[in-house]
Coordinates of C-alpha atoms in Angstrom, one line a residue:
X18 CA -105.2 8.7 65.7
X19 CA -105.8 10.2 68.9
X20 CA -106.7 8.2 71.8
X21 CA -108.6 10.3 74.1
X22 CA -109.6 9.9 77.8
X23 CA -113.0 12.6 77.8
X24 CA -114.6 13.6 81.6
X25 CA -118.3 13.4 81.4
X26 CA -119.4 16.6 81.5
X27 CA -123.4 16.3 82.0
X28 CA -125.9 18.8 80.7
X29 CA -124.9 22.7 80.5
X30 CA -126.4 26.1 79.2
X31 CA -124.9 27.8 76.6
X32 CA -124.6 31.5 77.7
X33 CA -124.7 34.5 75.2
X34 CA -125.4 38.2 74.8
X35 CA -124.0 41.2 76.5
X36 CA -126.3 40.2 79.6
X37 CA -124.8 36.7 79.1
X38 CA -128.5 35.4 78.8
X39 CA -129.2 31.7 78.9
X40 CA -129.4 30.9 74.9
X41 CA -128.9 26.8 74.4
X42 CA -129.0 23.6 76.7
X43 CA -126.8 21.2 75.4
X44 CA -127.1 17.4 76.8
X45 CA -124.4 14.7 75.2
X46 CA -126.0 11.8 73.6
X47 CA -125.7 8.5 74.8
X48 CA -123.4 5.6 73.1
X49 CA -124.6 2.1 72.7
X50 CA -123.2 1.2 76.5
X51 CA -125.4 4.4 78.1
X52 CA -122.4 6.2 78.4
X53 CA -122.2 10.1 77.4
X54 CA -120.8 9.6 73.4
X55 CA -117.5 11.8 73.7
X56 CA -118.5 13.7 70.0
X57 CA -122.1 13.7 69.7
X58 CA -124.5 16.1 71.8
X59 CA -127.8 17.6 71.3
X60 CA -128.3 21.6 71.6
X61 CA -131.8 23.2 72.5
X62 CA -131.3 26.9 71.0
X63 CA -133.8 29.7 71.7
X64 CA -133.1 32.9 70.0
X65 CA -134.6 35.9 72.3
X66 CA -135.2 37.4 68.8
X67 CA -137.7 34.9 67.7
X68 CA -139.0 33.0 71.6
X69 CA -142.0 31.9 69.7
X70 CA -139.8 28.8 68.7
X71 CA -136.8 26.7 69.1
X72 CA -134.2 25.0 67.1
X73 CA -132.7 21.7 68.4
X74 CA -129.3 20.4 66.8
X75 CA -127.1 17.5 66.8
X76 CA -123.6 18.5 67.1
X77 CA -120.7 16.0 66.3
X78 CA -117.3 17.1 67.6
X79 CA -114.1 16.8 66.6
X80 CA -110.5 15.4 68.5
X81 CA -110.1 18.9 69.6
X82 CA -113.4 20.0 70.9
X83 CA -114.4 21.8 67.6
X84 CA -117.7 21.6 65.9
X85 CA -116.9 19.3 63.1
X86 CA -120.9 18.7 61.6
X87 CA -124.4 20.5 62.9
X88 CA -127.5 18.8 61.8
X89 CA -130.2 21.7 62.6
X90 CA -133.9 20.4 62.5
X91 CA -136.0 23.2 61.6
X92 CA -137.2 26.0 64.4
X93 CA -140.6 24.9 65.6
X94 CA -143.0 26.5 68.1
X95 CA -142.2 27.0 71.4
X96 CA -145.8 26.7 73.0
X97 CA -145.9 23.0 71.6
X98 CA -143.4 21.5 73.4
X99 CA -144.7 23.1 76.5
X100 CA -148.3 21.4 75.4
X101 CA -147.1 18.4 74.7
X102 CA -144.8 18.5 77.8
X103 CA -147.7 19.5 80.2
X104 CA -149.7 16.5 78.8
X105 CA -147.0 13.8 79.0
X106 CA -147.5 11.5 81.9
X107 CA -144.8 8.7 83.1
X108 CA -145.1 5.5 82.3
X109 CA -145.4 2.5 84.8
X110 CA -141.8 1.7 83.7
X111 CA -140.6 5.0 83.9
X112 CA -142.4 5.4 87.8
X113 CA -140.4 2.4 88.8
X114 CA -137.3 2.9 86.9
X115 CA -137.1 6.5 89.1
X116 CA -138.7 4.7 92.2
X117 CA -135.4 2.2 91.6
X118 CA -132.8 4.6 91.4
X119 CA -134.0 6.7 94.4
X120 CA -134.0 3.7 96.5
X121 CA -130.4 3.1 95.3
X122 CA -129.5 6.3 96.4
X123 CA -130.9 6.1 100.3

């Protein structure tokens, strides 16, 4: 078994396309310890074919950076996520929680 020593690596775009077009954003997920899980990541896909919707995925890796399993929810539309985006307000917790961590950075 390999035994492996991972760099976080954050959130990035996935880039596609002769015009190398913006296609995916792919964030890791987060192990029981709120560390980035080394294997498992989720991936926002738009397809410019279809930018009525988008497909999010969880990818599991494998030792050697391959895609070893995609579970694909189904494509849904765009225009609801940005609804139900612009309609979201922050909790009390949330407000604080951010309030908390900007103070930590001063």
């Amino acid at each position: 078994m390999k035994m492996l020593d991972r760099p976080t690596r954050g959130a990035c775009f996935g880039f596609s396309g002769p015009d190398d077009r913006v296609v995916s954003l792919n964030v890791p997920a987060m192990n029981e310890n709120g560390q980035e899980d080394p294997f498992r990541s989720f991936d926002i896909e738009y397809d410019p074919d279809q930018p009525e919707s988008l497909v999010i995925c969880l990818l599991e890796l494998d030792e050697d950076n391959f895609v070893r399993g995609t579970r694909t929810s189904i494509a849904f539309p765009a225009n609801l996520l940005a609804d139900l985006v612009s309609k979201r307000k922050a909790t009390p917790e949330e407000i604080a929680s951010w309030q908390a961590a900007s103070d930590e950075d001063e």
